[in-house]
Coordinates of C-alpha atoms in Angstrom, one line a residue:
X1 CA 14.9 -10.3 -8.0
X2 CA 16.1 -8.7 -4.8
X3 CA 18.0 -5.4 -5.5
X4 CA 21.7 -5.4 -4.5
X5 CA 23.9 -2.4 -3.8
X6 CA 27.5 -1.8 -2.8
X7 CA 26.2 0.2 0.1
X8 CA 23.0 1.4 1.7
X9 CA 23.0 4.7 3.7
X10 CA 20.0 5.3 6.0
X11 CA 19.2 9.0 6.6
X12 CA 19.7 12.2 4.6
X13 CA 21.3 14.5 7.2
X14 CA 24.8 15.8 7.2
X15 CA 26.5 12.5 8.0
X16 CA 24.4 10.4 5.6
X17 CA 24.8 12.9 2.8
X18 CA 28.6 13.0 3.3
X19 CA 28.8 9.2 3.2
X20 CA 26.5 8.8 0.2
X21 CA 28.2 11.5 -1.9
X22 CA 31.7 10.2 -1.2
X23 CA 30.7 6.7 -2.2
X24 CA 28.8 7.7 -5.3
X25 CA 31.5 10.0 -6.5
X26 CA 33.9 7.1 -6.6
X27 CA 31.5 5.1 -8.7
X28 CA 30.0 2.8 -6.2
X29 CA 26.4 1.7 -6.5
X30 CA 24.9 3.4 -3.4
X31 CA 21.3 3.8 -2.2
X32 CA 20.3 6.4 0.3
X33 CA 17.0 6.0 2.1
X34 CA 15.1 8.9 3.8
X35 CA 11.9 8.9 5.8
X36 CA 10.9 12.4 4.8
X37 CA 8.9 13.5 1.8
X38 CA 12.1 15.0 0.5
X39 CA 15.6 15.7 1.9
X40 CA 15.2 18.3 4.6
X41 CA 11.4 17.8 4.9
X42 CA 11.8 17.1 8.7
X43 CA 14.3 19.9 9.2
X44 CA 13.1 23.5 9.6
X45 CA 15.7 24.8 12.0
X46 CA 18.6 27.0 11.3
X47 CA 22.1 26.1 12.4
X48 CA 25.9 26.5 11.7
X49 CA 27.8 24.8 8.9
X50 CA 31.6 24.5 9.1
X51 CA 33.3 24.8 5.7
X52 CA 36.5 23.0 6.5
X53 CA 34.9 19.5 6.5
X54 CA 32.6 20.2 3.6
X55 CA 35.5 21.4 1.5
X56 CA 37.1 18.0 1.9
X57 CA 34.0 16.4 0.3
X58 CA 32.9 19.1 -2.2
X59 CA 35.8 21.6 -2.7
X60 CA 33.7 24.0 -4.8
X61 CA 30.6 23.9 -2.7
X62 CA 30.5 27.7 -2.4
X63 CA 29.5 28.0 -6.1
X64 CA 25.9 27.1 -5.5
X65 CA 25.4 26.0 -1.8
X66 CA 22.5 28.0 -0.3
X67 CA 24.3 29.3 2.8
X68 CA 22.9 32.3 4.7
X69 CA 25.5 34.6 6.2
X70 CA 29.2 33.9 6.8
X71 CA 30.1 34.5 10.5
X72 CA 32.4 37.3 11.4
X73 CA 31.6 37.6 15.1
X74 CA 31.1 35.1 17.9
X75 CA 29.5 36.3 21.2
X76 CA 29.2 34.3 24.4
X77 CA 26.8 35.6 27.0
X78 CA 26.0 34.7 30.6
X79 CA 22.5 36.0 31.3
X80 CA 21.2 37.1 34.7
X81 CA 17.5 38.1 35.2
X82 CA 17.8 41.4 33.4
X83 CA 21.5 41.6 32.4
X84 CA 24.4 39.8 30.9
X85 CA 28.1 39.4 31.3
X86 CA 29.8 38.4 28.1
X87 CA 32.7 38.3 25.7
X88 CA 33.0 38.4 21.9
X89 CA 35.5 37.9 19.1
X90 CA 35.1 39.8 15.8
X91 CA 37.6 39.9 13.0
X92 CA 37.8 41.3 9.5
X93 CA 39.9 38.2 8.7
X94 CA 36.7 36.2 8.5
X95 CA 35.7 38.3 5.5
X96 CA 37.6 36.1 3.0
X97 CA 36.7 34.4 -0.3
X98 CA 36.4 31.2 1.7
X99 CA 34.8 31.9 5.1
X100 CA 35.1 29.3 7.8
X101 CA 31.6 29.2 9.2
X102 CA 28.1 30.0 7.8
X103 CA 24.6 30.2 9.2
X104 CA 22.3 27.9 7.3
X105 CA 18.7 26.8 7.0
X106 CA 18.8 23.0 7.2
X107 CA 15.9 22.4 4.8
X108 CA 17.7 24.3 2.0
X109 CA 21.0 22.7 2.6
X110 CA 19.6 19.1 2.7
X111 CA 17.8 19.7 -0.6
X112 CA 21.1 21.0 -2.1
X113 CA 22.9 17.9 -0.8
X114 CA 20.3 15.7 -2.6
X115 CA 21.1 17.5 -5.9
X116 CA 24.8 16.9 -5.5
X117 CA 24.3 13.2 -4.7
X118 CA 22.2 12.8 -7.9
X119 CA 24.8 14.6 -10.0
X120 CA 27.4 12.0 -9.1
X121 CA 25.1 9.0 -9.6
X122 CA 23.8 8.3 -6.1
X123 CA 20.3 6.9 -5.8
X124 CA 18.2 8.7 -3.2
X125 CA 14.7 7.4 -2.3
X126 CA 12.5 9.4 0.1
X127 CA 9.3 8.6 1.9
X128 CA 10.8 5.3 2.9
X129 CA 11.2 4.0 6.4
X130 CA 13.7 1.2 7.1
X131 CA 12.0 -1.1 9.5
X132 CA 14.8 -3.6 10.2
X133 CA 18.3 -4.8 9.3
X134 CA 18.5 -8.1 7.3
X135 CA 21.1 -10.6 8.7
X136 CA 22.4 -13.9 7.4
X137 CA 22.9 -17.0 9.4
X138 CA 26.1 -15.8 10.9
X139 CA 24.6 -12.5 12.1
X140 CA 26.3 -10.3 9.4
X141 CA 24.1 -7.4 8.2
X142 CA 23.4 -8.0 4.5
X143 CA 20.7 -5.4 3.8
X144 CA 17.5 -3.7 5.1
X145 CA 13.8 -4.2 5.0
X146 CA 11.6 -1.1 4.4
X147 CA 7.9 -0.3 4.7
X148 CA 7.5 -0.4 0.9
X149 CA 6.0 -3.4 -0.9
X150 CA 8.8 -5.8 -1.8
X151 CA 11.0 -3.5 0.2
X152 CA 13.9 -6.0 0.9
X153 CA 17.2 -4.5 -0.3
X154 CA 20.6 -6.0 0.0
X155 CA 24.1 -4.5 0.1
X156 CA 27.7 -5.3 1.1
X157 CA 27.5 -2.8 3.9
X158 CA 24.9 -0.6 5.7
X159 CA 25.7 2.8 7.1
X160 CA 23.2 4.0 9.7
X161 CA 22.9 7.8 9.8
X162 CA 19.3 8.0 11.2
X163 CA 19.8 10.6 13.9
X164 CA 20.1 10.6 17.7
X165 CA 17.2 8.3 18.2
X166 CA 19.1 5.6 16.3
X167 CA 15.9 3.6 16.0
X168 CA 17.3 1.0 13.6
X169 CA 20.3 0.2 15.7
X170 CA 18.1 -0.1 18.8
X171 CA 15.7 -2.5 17.0
X172 CA 18.6 -4.6 16.0
X173 CA 20.0 -4.7 19.5
X174 CA 23.1 -2.8 18.5
X175 CA 22.4 0.1 20.8
X176 CA 20.5 0.6 24.0
X177 CA 18.1 3.5 24.8
X178 CA 20.1 6.7 25.4
X179 CA 20.0 7.9 29.0
X180 CA 17.9 11.1 29.5
X181 CA 20.9 12.9 30.9
X182 CA 22.8 12.2 27.7
X183 CA 20.3 13.8 25.3
X184 CA 19.0 17.4 25.2
X185 CA 15.8 18.6 23.7
X186 CA 16.1 22.0 21.9
X187 CA 13.2 24.1 20.7
X188 CA 13.8 26.6 18.0
X189 CA 12.1 29.3 16.0
X190 CA 12.9 31.0 12.8
X191 CA 11.9 34.7 13.0
X192 CA 11.3 36.6 9.7
X193 CA 12.8 40.1 9.9
X194 CA 13.9 42.9 7.6
X195 CA 17.5 42.3 6.6
X196 CA 18.3 46.0 7.2
X197 CA 17.2 45.6 10.8
X198 CA 19.6 42.6 11.2
X199 CA 22.4 44.7 9.8
X200 CA 21.6 47.6 12.1
X201 CA 21.1 45.7 15.3
X202 CA 24.1 43.3 14.9
X203 CA 26.4 45.8 13.2
X204 CA 27.0 43.7 10.1
X205 CA 27.0 44.2 6.4
X206 CA 24.8 42.4 3.8
X207 CA 26.4 38.9 3.9
X208 CA 28.0 39.1 7.4
X209 CA 26.6 37.3 10.4
X210 CA 26.8 37.0 14.1
X211 CA 26.4 34.0 16.4
X212 CA 25.4 34.4 20.1
X213 CA 25.8 31.5 22.4
X214 CA 24.0 31.9 25.7
X215 CA 23.8 30.3 29.1
X216 CA 22.7 31.3 32.6
X217 CA 19.4 32.0 34.3
X218 CA 17.4 31.5 31.1
X219 CA 17.5 27.7 31.5
X220 CA 15.8 28.0 35.0
X221 CA 18.6 26.1 36.8
X222 CA 18.6 23.2 34.2
X223 CA 21.7 22.1 32.3
X224 CA 21.4 23.8 28.9
X225 CA 22.2 26.6 26.6
X226 CA 20.5 29.1 24.2
X227 CA 21.5 30.7 21.0
X228 CA 20.7 33.4 18.5
X229 CA 21.9 33.3 14.9
X230 CA 21.6 35.8 12.1
X231 CA 20.4 34.5 8.7
X232 CA 19.8 36.6 5.5
X233 CA 16.2 37.5 6.1
X234 CA 15.6 35.8 9.5
X235 CA 16.9 35.1 12.9
X236 CA 17.2 31.6 14.4
X237 CA 16.6 31.6 18.2
X238 CA 16.4 28.5 20.4
X239 CA 17.1 27.0 23.8
X240 CA 17.7 23.4 25.0
X241 CA 18.2 21.5 28.1
X242 CA 18.9 17.9 29.1
X243 CA 15.8 15.7 28.8
X244 CA 16.4 14.5 32.4
X245 CA 16.1 18.1 33.6
X246 CA 12.9 18.8 31.6
X247 CA 11.5 15.6 33.1
X248 CA 12.1 16.7 36.7
X249 CA 11.5 20.4 36.1
X250 CA 8.4 22.5 36.0
X251 CA 9.1 24.7 33.0
X252 CA 8.2 23.2 29.6
X253 CA 10.5 23.9 26.6
X254 CA 8.1 26.2 24.8
X255 CA 7.6 28.3 27.9
X256 CA 11.4 28.6 28.3
X257 CA 11.8 29.8 24.7
X258 CA 9.1 32.4 25.2
X259 CA 10.8 33.7 28.4
X260 CA 14.1 33.9 26.5
X261 CA 12.5 36.0 23.8
X262 CA 11.1 38.4 26.5
X263 CA 14.5 38.8 28.2
X264 CA 15.5 42.5 28.3
X265 CA 18.8 41.7 26.5
X266 CA 17.2 39.6 23.8
X267 CA 13.9 41.4 23.2
X268 CA 15.4 44.5 21.4
X269 CA 17.3 42.2 19.0
X270 CA 14.2 40.4 17.8
X271 CA 11.6 43.1 18.2
X272 CA 9.2 43.3 15.2
X273 CA 10.2 39.8 13.9
X274 CA 7.5 37.4 12.9
X275 CA 7.7 33.7 13.7
X276 CA 8.1 31.7 10.5
X277 CA 8.8 28.2 11.7
X278 CA 9.0 26.2 15.0
X279 CA 10.7 23.0 15.6
X280 CA 11.9 20.7 18.4
X281 CA 15.1 18.6 18.0
X282 CA 17.0 16.2 20.1
X283 CA 20.8 16.5 20.4
X284 CA 23.3 14.0 21.8
X285 CA 25.0 15.6 24.7
X286 CA 26.6 12.6 26.6
X287 CA 30.0 13.0 24.9
X288 CA 32.7 10.4 24.8
X289 CA 31.2 8.1 27.4
X290 CA 27.9 7.9 25.5
X291 CA 29.5 6.8 22.2
X292 CA 28.1 3.4 21.3
X293 CA 29.6 0.5 19.3
X294 CA 30.4 2.1 16.0
X295 CA 30.8 -0.9 13.7
X296 CA 30.2 -4.6 13.3
X297 CA 29.8 -7.3 10.6
X298 CA 28.4 -5.4 7.7
X299 CA 27.4 -2.1 9.4
X300 CA 28.7 1.2 10.7
X301 CA 27.0 4.1 12.5
X302 CA 27.8 7.8 11.9
X303 CA 26.7 11.3 13.0
X304 CA 24.2 11.9 15.7
X305 CA 23.3 8.2 15.7
X306 CA 26.9 7.7 17.0
X307 CA 26.5 10.5 19.6
X308 CA 29.1 12.6 17.7
X309 CA 28.5 16.1 19.2
X310 CA 31.0 18.4 20.9
X311 CA 28.7 20.0 23.5
X312 CA 31.6 22.1 24.9
X313 CA 32.1 23.9 21.6
X314 CA 28.5 23.6 20.2
X315 CA 29.8 21.6 17.2
X316 CA 27.9 18.9 15.5
X317 CA 27.6 19.2 11.7
X318 CA 31.3 19.1 11.2
X319 CA 31.6 15.9 13.3
X320 CA 28.7 14.5 11.3
X321 CA 30.2 15.2 7.9
X322 CA 33.6 14.0 8.9
X323 CA 32.3 10.7 10.3
X324 CA 30.2 10.1 7.2
X325 CA 33.2 10.7 5.0
X326 CA 35.4 8.4 7.1
X327 CA 32.8 5.6 7.0
X328 CA 32.7 6.0 3.2
X329 CA 36.4 6.0 2.8
X330 CA 36.6 2.8 4.8
X331 CA 34.2 1.2 2.4
X332 CA 36.1 2.4 -0.6
X333 CA 39.4 1.1 0.8
X334 CA 38.0 -2.4 1.6
X335 CA 36.3 -2.5 -1.8
X336 CA 39.5 -1.6 -3.6
X337 CA 41.5 -4.3 -1.6
X338 CA 38.8 -6.9 -2.3
X339 CA 38.3 -7.4 1.5
X340 CA 35.2 -8.5 3.2
X341 CA 33.1 -6.1 5.2
X342 CA 33.6 -7.9 8.5
X343 CA 33.8 -6.3 11.9
X344 CA 37.6 -6.9 11.9
X345 CA 38.0 -5.0 8.6
X346 CA 35.5 -2.3 9.4
X347 CA 37.5 -1.5 12.6
X348 CA 39.5 0.7 10.2
X349 CA 36.6 3.2 10.6
X350 CA 37.1 3.4 14.3
X351 CA 40.9 3.8 13.8
X352 CA 40.2 6.8 11.5
X353 CA 37.9 8.3 14.1
X354 CA 40.4 7.8 16.9
X355 CA 43.1 9.6 14.8
X356 CA 40.8 12.5 14.0
X357 CA 39.6 15.6 15.9
X358 CA 36.3 13.8 16.6
X359 CA 37.4 11.3 19.2
X360 CA 40.3 13.4 20.4
X361 CA 37.9 16.3 21.2
X362 CA 35.3 14.0 22.7
X363 CA 37.9 12.3 24.9
X364 CA 39.3 15.7 26.0
X365 CA 35.9 16.8 27.3
X366 CA 34.7 13.4 28.5
X367 CA 34.2 14.6 32.1
X368 CA 32.4 17.8 31.2
X369 CA 28.9 16.4 30.9
X370 CA 29.0 14.9 34.4
X371 CA 30.4 18.1 35.9
X372 CA 27.7 20.2 34.4
X373 CA 25.0 17.8 35.4
X374 CA 26.2 17.6 39.0
X375 CA 26.8 21.4 39.4
X376 CA 23.5 23.2 38.6
X377 CA 24.8 26.4 40.3
X378 CA 26.4 27.2 36.9
X379 CA 22.8 27.8 35.7
X380 CA 21.4 29.7 38.7
X381 CA 23.5 30.9 41.6
X382 CA 26.7 31.8 39.7
X383 CA 25.0 34.0 37.0
X384 CA 23.3 35.9 39.8
X385 CA 26.5 36.5 41.7
X386 CA 28.6 37.4 38.7
X387 CA 26.1 39.8 37.2
X388 CA 25.6 41.4 40.6
X389 CA 29.3 41.8 41.0
X390 CA 29.6 43.4 37.6
X391 CA 26.7 45.8 38.3
X392 CA 28.3 46.9 41.5
X393 CA 31.7 47.4 40.0
X394 CA 30.5 49.4 37.0
X395 CA 28.2 51.6 39.1
X396 CA 29.8 55.0 39.8
X397 CA 28.5 56.2 43.1
X398 CA 31.5 57.8 44.9
X399 CA 32.4 54.6 46.7
X400 CA 36.1 53.9 46.4
X401 CA 37.2 50.9 44.5
X402 CA 38.8 49.2 47.5
X403 CA 35.4 49.3 49.3
X404 CA 33.7 48.0 46.3
X405 CA 36.0 45.0 46.2
X406 CA 35.2 44.3 49.8
X407 CA 31.4 44.6 49.1
X408 CA 31.7 42.1 46.2
X409 CA 33.8 39.7 48.3
X410 CA 31.4 40.0 51.2
X411 CA 28.5 39.2 49.0
X412 CA 30.3 36.0 47.8
X413 CA 31.2 35.0 51.3
X414 CA 27.7 35.7 52.6
X415 CA 26.4 33.3 50.0
X416 CA 29.1 30.8 51.0
X417 CA 30.0 30.5 47.3
X418 CA 33.4 32.0 46.8
X419 CA 35.2 28.8 47.6
X420 CA 32.6 26.9 45.7
X421 CA 33.0 29.1 42.6
X422 CA 36.8 28.7 42.8
X423 CA 36.5 24.9 43.3
X424 CA 34.1 24.6 40.4
X425 CA 36.3 26.7 38.2
X426 CA 39.1 24.3 39.0
X427 CA 36.9 21.4 38.0
X428 CA 36.1 23.0 34.7
X429 CA 39.8 23.7 33.9
X430 CA 40.7 20.1 34.7
X431 CA 37.8 18.8 32.6
X432 CA 39.0 20.6 29.5
X433 CA 42.7 20.2 29.9

């Protein structure tokens, strides 16, 4: 007998977990399939988790969720060759009973999600690869076929949460290959370090954390960013650029990461740390214009597979959890109303997304990826000029400030970049309005 479920969810990342938990908690017969040996087996990287969306799914998650540090300070740095210009925001208001953001180790969080799903009756099967979608004569998706013996499984609806590669949707002809300028490759390391050193170097207490987002010369003129996060007993450091730039560039990702670790500003923060884990991860960066078809007869796509990532604000896990929850809520509503899982009815999912922060934010920043890709000076010339201007201004050498202003402006004019800088700044403002 072929097994039949109310829903099948493919993937055990944030979006797939949110969808599976939401469905199972309401009593639906739901199956979650994961390629890894266990949830989180393929994830060794650290990251940021946003509590607001998780609270909507599991309100009391803080009781046993294995978070690292709650974030009390955000730093943004523009790195030159041996310096940086930056800003930061730190607030005691983030030290609450219910912090807004946490650093996490994904492998630990994904295992925890698996436990929560089993508690509410969800069935999670790992070490199982879904090879194709099953369709009926009309083309409606009615289930999946896996690499297991007798691995044909049917369901009323299939939710694809299989990551940025979206292999299943591509095999089914529901998505095309993502353009290399719409996907970034990030390499990350988790560096083990004494917690007391973390507290001393970043000026935090035992459970407090700092996030540093970085851009500038460290990406060698390529479109990309870097980051440094504080965990309980480790630091997560990484850097990523568009795949199209790596393809045309001469600096491989691992070399870029090593250079970042040696930068005079970064090196003192990680000195003495021991590399614990290394990983590479692809991230959707194309924004609103790269979002594929999100639903059809018997199927929906969520999370990274739907290119839900706000590159402007470095947000991804909150979009993933929210989209997974909305897909599940769509299923629950149709089930309760006794309606078919047709494309016309599943359009409710797209309506939920359009009314949410997900599509509103992606639409707001829809021009930003193109501007960044077409203006590489943000990652080379401008960091040089801005850090040089700061160095000149803050050097006390008996030169009057009026003369310093003229020196700085002369330097910009000499490079023929002052109008370019102003023009590009205007472009950025228009892109985020």
